[in-house]
Coordinates of C-alpha atoms in Angstrom, one line a residue:
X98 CA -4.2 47.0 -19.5
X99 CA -7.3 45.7 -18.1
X100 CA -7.5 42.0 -16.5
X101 CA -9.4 39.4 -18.6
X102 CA -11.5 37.7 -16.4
X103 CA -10.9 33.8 -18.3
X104 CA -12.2 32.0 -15.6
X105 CA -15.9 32.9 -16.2
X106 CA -15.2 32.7 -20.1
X107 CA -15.2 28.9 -19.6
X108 CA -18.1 26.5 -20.0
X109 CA -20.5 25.8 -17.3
X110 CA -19.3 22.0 -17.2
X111 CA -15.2 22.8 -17.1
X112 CA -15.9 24.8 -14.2
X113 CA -18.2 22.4 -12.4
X114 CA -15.3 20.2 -12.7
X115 CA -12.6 22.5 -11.3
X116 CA -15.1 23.1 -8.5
X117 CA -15.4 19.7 -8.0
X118 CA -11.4 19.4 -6.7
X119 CA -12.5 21.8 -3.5
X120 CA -14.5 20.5 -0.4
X121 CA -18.5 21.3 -1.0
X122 CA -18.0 24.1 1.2
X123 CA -16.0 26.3 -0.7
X124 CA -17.8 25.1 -4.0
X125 CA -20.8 26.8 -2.4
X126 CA -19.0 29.9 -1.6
X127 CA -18.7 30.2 -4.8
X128 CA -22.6 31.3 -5.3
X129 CA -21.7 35.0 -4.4
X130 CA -19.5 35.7 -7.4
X131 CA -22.5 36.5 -9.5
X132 CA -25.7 35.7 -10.9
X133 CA -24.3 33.0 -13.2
X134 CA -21.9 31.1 -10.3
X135 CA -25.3 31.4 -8.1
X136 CA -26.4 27.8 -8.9
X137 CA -22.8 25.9 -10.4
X138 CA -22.4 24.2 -7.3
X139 CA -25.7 22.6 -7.5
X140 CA -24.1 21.1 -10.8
X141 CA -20.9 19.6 -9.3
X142 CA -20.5 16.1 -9.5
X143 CA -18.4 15.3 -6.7
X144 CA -19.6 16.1 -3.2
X145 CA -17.4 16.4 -0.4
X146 CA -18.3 16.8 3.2
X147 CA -14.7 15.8 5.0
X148 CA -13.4 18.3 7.3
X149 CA -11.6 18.7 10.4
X150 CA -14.8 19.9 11.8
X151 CA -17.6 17.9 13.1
X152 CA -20.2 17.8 9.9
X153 CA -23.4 19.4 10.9
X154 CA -25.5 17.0 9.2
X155 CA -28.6 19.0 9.2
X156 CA -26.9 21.4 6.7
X157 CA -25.7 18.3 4.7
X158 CA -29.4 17.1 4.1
X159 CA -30.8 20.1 3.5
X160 CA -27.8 20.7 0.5
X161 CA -28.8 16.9 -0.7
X162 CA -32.3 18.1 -1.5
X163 CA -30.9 20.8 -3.9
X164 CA -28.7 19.0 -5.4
X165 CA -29.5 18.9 -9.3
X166 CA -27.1 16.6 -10.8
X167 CA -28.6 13.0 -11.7
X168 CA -24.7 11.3 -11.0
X169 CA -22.7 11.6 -8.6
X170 CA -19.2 10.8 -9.4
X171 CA -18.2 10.8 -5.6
X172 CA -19.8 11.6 -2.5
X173 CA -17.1 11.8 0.6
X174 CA -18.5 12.4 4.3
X175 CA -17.3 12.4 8.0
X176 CA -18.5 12.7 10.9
X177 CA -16.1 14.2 14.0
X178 CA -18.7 15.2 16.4
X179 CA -19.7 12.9 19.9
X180 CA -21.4 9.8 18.7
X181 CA -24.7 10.2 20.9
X182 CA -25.0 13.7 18.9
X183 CA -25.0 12.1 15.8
X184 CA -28.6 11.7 14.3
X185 CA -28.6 8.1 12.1
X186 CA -31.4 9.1 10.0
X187 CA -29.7 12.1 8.5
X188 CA -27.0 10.4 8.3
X189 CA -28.9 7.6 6.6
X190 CA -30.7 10.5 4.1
X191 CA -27.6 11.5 2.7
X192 CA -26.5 8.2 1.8
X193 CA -29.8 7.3 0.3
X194 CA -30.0 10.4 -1.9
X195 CA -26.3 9.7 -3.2
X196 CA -27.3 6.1 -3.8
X197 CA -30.8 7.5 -5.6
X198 CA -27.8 9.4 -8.0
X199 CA -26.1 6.6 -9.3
X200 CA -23.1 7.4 -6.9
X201 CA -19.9 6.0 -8.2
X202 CA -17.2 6.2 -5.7
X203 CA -18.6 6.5 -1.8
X204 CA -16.1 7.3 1.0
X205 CA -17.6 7.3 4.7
X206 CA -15.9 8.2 8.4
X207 CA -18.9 7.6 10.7
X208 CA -19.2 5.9 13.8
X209 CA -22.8 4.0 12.1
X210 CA -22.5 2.1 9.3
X211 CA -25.2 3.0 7.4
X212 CA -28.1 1.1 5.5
X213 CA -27.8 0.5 2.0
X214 CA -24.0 1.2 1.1
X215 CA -23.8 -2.5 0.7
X216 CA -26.1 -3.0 -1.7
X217 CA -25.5 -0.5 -3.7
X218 CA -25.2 -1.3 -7.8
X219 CA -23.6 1.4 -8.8
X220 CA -20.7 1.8 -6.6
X221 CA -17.0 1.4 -8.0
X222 CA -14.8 2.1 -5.3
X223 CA -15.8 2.3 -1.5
X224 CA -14.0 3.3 1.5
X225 CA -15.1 2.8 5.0
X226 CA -13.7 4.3 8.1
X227 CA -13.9 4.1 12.0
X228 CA -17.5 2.3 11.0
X229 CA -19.0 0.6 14.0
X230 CA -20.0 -3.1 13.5
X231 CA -19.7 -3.6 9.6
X232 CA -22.4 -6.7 8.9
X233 CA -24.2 -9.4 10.6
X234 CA -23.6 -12.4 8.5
X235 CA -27.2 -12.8 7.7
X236 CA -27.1 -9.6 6.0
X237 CA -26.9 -9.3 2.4
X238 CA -24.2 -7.5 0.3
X239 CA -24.5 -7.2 -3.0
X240 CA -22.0 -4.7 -5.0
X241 CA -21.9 -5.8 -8.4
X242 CA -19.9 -3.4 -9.3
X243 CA -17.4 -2.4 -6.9
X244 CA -13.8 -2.9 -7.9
X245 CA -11.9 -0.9 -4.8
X246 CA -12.6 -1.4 -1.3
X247 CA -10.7 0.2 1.7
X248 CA -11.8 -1.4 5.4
X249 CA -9.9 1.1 7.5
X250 CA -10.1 0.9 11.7
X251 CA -13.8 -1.1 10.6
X252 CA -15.0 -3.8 13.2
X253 CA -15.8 -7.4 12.5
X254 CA -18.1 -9.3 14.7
X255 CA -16.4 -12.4 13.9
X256 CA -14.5 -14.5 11.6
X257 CA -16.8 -14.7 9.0
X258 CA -17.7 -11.1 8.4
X259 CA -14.8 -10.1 5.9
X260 CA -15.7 -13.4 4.4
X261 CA -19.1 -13.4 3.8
X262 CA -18.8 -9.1 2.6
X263 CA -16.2 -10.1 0.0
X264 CA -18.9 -13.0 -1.2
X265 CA -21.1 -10.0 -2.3
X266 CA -18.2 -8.2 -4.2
X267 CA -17.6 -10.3 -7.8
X268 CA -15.9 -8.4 -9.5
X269 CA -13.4 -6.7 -6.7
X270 CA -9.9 -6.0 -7.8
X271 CA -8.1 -3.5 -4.8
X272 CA -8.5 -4.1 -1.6
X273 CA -7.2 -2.7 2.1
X274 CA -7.2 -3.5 5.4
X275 CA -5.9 -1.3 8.5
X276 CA -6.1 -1.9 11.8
X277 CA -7.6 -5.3 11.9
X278 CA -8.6 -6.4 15.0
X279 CA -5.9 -9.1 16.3
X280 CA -8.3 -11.6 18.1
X281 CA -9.8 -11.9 14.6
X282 CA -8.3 -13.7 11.4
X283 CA -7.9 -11.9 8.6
X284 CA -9.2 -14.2 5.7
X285 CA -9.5 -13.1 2.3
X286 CA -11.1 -15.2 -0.8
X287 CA -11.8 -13.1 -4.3
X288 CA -11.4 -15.1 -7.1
X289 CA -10.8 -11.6 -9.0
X290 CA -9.0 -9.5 -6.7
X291 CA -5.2 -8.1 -8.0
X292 CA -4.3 -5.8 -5.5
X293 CA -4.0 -6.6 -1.6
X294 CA -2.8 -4.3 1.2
X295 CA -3.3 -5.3 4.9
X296 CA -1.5 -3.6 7.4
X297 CA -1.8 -5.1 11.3
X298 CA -0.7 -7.9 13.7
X299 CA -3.3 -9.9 12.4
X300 CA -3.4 -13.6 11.1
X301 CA -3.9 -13.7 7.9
X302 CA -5.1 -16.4 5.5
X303 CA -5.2 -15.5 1.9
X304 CA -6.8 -17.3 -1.1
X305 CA -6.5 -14.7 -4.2
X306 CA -5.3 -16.6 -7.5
X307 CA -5.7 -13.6 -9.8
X308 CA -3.4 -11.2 -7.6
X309 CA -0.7 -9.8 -8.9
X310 CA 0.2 -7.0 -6.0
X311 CA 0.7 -7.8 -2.0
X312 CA 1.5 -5.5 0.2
X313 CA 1.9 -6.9 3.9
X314 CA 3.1 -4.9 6.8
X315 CA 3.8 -6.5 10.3
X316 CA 1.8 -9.5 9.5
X317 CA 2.7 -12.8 7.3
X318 CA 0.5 -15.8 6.6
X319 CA 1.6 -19.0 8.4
X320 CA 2.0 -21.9 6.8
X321 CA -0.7 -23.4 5.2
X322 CA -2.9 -20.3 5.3
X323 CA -1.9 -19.4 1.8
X324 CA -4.0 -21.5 -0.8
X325 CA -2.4 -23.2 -3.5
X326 CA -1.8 -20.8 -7.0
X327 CA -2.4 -18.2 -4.6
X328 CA 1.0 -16.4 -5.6
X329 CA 1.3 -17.9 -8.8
X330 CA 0.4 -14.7 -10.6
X331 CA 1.8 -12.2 -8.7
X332 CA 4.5 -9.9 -9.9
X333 CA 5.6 -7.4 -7.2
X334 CA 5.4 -8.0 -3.5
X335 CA 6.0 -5.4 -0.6
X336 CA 7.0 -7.1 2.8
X337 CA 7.4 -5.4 5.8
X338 CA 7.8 -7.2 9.1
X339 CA 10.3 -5.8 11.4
X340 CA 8.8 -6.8 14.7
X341 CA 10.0 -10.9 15.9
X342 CA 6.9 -11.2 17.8
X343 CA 4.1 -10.4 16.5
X344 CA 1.1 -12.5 16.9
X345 CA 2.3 -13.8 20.1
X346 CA 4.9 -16.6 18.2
X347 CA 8.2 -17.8 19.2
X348 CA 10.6 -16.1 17.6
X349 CA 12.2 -19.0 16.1
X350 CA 8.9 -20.0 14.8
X351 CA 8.1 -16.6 13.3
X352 CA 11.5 -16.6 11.6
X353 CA 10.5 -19.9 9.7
X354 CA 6.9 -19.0 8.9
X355 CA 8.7 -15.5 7.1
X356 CA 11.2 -17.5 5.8
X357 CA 9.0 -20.0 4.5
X358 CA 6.7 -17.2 3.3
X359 CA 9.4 -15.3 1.0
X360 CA 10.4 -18.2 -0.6
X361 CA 6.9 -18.5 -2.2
X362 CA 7.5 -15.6 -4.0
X363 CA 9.2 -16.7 -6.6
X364 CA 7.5 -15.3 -9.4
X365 CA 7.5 -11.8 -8.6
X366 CA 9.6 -9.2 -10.7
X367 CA 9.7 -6.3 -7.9
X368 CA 10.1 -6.8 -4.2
X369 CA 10.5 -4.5 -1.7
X370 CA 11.5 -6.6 1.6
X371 CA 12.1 -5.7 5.3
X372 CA 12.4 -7.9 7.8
X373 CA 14.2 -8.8 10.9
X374 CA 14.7 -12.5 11.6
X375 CA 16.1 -14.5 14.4
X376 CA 20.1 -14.0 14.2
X377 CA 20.4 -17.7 15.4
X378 CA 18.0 -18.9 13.0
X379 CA 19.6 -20.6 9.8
X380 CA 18.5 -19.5 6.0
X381 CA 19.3 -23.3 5.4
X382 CA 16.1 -24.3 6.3
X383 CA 14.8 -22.5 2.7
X384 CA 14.7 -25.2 0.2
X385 CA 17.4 -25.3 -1.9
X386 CA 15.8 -25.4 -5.3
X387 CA 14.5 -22.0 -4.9
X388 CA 14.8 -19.8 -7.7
X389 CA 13.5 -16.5 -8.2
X390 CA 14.4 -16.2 -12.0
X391 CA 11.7 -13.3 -12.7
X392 CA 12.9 -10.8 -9.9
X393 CA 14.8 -7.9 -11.9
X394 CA 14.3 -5.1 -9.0
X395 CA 15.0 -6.1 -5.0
X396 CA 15.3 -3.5 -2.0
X397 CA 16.1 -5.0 0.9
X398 CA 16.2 -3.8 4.5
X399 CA 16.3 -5.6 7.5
X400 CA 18.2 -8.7 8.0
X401 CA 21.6 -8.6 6.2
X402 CA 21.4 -12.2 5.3
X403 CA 18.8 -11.6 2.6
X404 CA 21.6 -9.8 0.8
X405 CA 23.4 -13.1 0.0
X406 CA 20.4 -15.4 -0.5
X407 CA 18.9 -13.2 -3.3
X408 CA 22.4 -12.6 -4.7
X409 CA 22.7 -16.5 -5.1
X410 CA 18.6 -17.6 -6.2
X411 CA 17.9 -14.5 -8.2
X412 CA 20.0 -14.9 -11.5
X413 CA 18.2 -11.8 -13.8
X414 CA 18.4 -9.5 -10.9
X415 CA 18.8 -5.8 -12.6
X416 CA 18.4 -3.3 -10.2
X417 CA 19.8 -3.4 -6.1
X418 CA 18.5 -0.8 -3.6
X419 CA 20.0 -1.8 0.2
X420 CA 18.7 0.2 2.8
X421 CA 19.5 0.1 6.5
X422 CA 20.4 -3.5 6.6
X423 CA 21.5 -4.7 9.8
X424 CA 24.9 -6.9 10.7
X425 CA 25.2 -10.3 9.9
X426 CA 25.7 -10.1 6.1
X427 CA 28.1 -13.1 4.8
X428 CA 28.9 -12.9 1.1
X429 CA 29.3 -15.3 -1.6
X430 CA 32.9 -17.0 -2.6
X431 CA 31.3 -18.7 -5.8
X432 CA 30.3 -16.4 -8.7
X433 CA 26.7 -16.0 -9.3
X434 CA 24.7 -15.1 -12.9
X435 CA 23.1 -12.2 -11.1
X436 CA 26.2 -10.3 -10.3
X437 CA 27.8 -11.9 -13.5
X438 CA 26.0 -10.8 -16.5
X439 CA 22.4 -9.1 -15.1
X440 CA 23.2 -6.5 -12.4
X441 CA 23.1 -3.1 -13.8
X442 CA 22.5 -0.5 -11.2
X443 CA 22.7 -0.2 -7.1
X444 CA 21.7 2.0 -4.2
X445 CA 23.1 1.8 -1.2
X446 CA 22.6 4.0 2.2
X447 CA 21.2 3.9 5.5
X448 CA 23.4 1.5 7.1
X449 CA 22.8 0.2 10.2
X450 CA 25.5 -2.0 10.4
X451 CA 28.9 -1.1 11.5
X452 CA 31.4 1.0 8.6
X453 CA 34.0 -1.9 8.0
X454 CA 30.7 -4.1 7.0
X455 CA 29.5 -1.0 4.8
X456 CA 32.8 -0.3 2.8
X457 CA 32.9 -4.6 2.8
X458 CA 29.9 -4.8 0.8
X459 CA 30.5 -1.9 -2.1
X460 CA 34.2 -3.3 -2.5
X461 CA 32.0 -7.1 -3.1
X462 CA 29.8 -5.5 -5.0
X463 CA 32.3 -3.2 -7.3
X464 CA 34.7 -6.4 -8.1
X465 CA 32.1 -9.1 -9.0
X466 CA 29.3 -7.0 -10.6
X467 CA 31.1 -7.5 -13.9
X468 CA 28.0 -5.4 -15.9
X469 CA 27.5 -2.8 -13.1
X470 CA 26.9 0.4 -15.0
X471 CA 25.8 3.1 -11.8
X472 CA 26.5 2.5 -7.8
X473 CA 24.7 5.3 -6.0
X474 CA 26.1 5.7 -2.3
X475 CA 24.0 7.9 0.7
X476 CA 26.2 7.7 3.6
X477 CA 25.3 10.7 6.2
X478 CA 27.4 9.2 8.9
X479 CA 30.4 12.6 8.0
X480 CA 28.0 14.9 6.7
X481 CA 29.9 18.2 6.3
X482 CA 33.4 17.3 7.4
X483 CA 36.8 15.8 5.8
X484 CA 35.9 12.7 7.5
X485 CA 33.2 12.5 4.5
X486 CA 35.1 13.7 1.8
X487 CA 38.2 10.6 2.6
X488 CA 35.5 8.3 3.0
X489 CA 34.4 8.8 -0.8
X490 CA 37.8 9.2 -1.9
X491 CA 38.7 5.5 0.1
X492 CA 35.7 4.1 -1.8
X493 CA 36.4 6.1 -5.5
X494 CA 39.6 3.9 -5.2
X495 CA 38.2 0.1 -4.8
X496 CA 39.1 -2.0 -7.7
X497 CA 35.9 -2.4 -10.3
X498 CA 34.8 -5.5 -11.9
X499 CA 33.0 -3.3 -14.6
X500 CA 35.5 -0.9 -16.5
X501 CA 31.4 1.3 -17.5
X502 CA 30.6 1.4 -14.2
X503 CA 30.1 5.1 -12.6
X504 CA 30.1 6.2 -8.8
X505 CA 27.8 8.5 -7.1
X506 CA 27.9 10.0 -3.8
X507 CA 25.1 11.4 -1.7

């Protein structure tokens, strides 16, 4: 039986769109098909120049000018080539013709920043890469519309630049920073922004009372350097600090500025938390009226002692994922509400603790989670040999608080 070509059956606009999913050129490539795929690419609304290859811009300018669509949805370029090879005026071309279609979604890896991205009205979500000097101060930024904004290995001329570009960004919700420069503080003000990821050994200082995501890696505010009802609204927080001495601070001192730091959020419902604190620092320092009565889903790695502390301030906790959590867990002798009446379901592997501390906390955690339906267990220390097999049989035989609750070896 002879093929049905279905492909060219389609309309001219569902196959611009599958034809937008591939880089531009293998969109072009397409032209050769027929008379009828000849011109399709001219028609495809998203435009993308990234490769591992050096762009030849030329070529890209010359394509801009037979481009036919009037919007572009996105227009993605890099550049990989020497930097004195790189001509700024073609570079600057393209962007002008993508601004000229109403581009909505703009996503640049060039050495130059180039003119007019940041005053672009139309643009929704903007990511800049490996960009050389992002703004003078005195420059203006105006994107009225941009609600996502990645600054990725971007450089900041001072303390004010990040400052004065999110002044020109009103209605930004999402926004990333990697590889901030250290020597520069990382301060971010947005009345409307809900989503936050900085990842660096940067200071930070945050004022953001609409956010309702943070996602921090190797980095934590110090006190004082988080406005008030900045946290207020936020509901899941991602913390990952594993290195004591980051930003050149004591360790002691870092330990009560992370410290310090988790217990302000108390109003998330999901956190994800790894840290490693000073052993000889003491979790009594953490006020004692700190509750964290919204947090239903915890994963912890890191510092054991985080274990016990959320156990104890975190009555409605549902769901417990422990990862490679160090020594230097101690458990709870009173009952708490969490394990009591609210825990349902726990995850435990990756241990890096010694065994007799592993087996210690599933047997506390099988007796005094009196609701515990599901206890999943990954433990690769016996992988493929009896030594395994007796260690999940020594476990299938601690006593259980919860009659419903079911064990689960990986």
């Amino acid at each position: 039986m002879a093929s049905v070509d279905r492909l060219s059956n389609l309309p001219d606009a569902i196959i611009c769109h599958i034809l937008s999913f591939l880089p531009t050129k293998l969109s072009v490539s397409t032209s050769v098909l027929s008379k009828r795929w000849s011109s399709l690419w001219a028609h495809v609304p998203v435009l993308d120049f990234e490769s591992g290859e050096s762009t030849a811009l030329d070529i890209v300018t010359r394509f801009m000018q037979l481009y036919k669509v009037q919007r572009i949805n996105a227009f993605r370029i890099s550049y990989a080539g020497r930097h004195d090879d790189l001509s700024k005026s073609q570079l600057e071309t393209c962007i002008a013709v993508a601004i000229l279609h109403n581009v909505k979604e703009l996503r640049v890896c060039v050495p130059v920043l180039p003119r007019g991205i940041l005053t672009c009205e139309t643009l929704v979500d903007l990511c800049l890469r490996n960009c050389g000097d992002i703004i003078p101060v005195t420059d203006t930024v105006c994107l009225p519309a941009l609600k996502t904004l990645h600054l990725i290995s971007v450089k900041y001329k001072s303390d004010k630049t990040l400052v004065h570009l999110l002044s020109g960004c009103p209605v930004l919700e999402e926004l990333t920073v990697r590889c901030f420069p250290t020597w520069v503080c990382c301060h971010i003000t947005s009345p409307t922004l809900k989503k936050l990821t900085i990842n660096d050994h940067c200071k930070v200082k945050v004022d953001t009372p609409s956010l309702r995501f943070l996602k921090l890696e190797n980095c934590v505010p110090l006190e004082g350097d988080v406005s008030d009802g900045t946290l207020d609204s936020l509901t899941e927080a991602e913390i990952d600090i594993d290195k004591l001495t980051i930003m050149g601070l004591d360790v002691a001192v870092f330990s009560h500025y992370v410290l310090r730091f988790v217990s302000r959020l108390n109003n998330v419902k999901y956190l994800k938390l790894s840290s490693l604190l000073d052993p000889n620092y003491s979790f009594s320092f953490l006020p004692s009226y700190t509750k964290f009565h919204n947090l239903t889903r915890l994963e912890l790695n890191g510092d054991g002692r985080f274990l016990s502390y959320f156990l104890a301030n975190a009555d409605n906790l549902e769901v417990l994922i422990i990862g490679r959590v160090k020594s230097g867990m101690w458990l709870l002798e009173q009952e708490t509400k969490c394990l009591s009446s609210h825990l349902r379901a726990v995850r435990i592997g990756g241990f890096g603790c010694a065994e007799h501390e592993f087996e210690l906390i599933i047997r506390y955690l099988l007796w005094n989670a009196k609701v515990l339906r599901r206890m999943e267990i990954y433990s690769s220390r016996h992988d493929g040999t009896d030594l395994k097999a007796k260690f999940d049989e020594r476990i299938s035989l601690f006593p259980r608080g919860s009659v419903a609750c079911e064990l689960a070896f990986h």
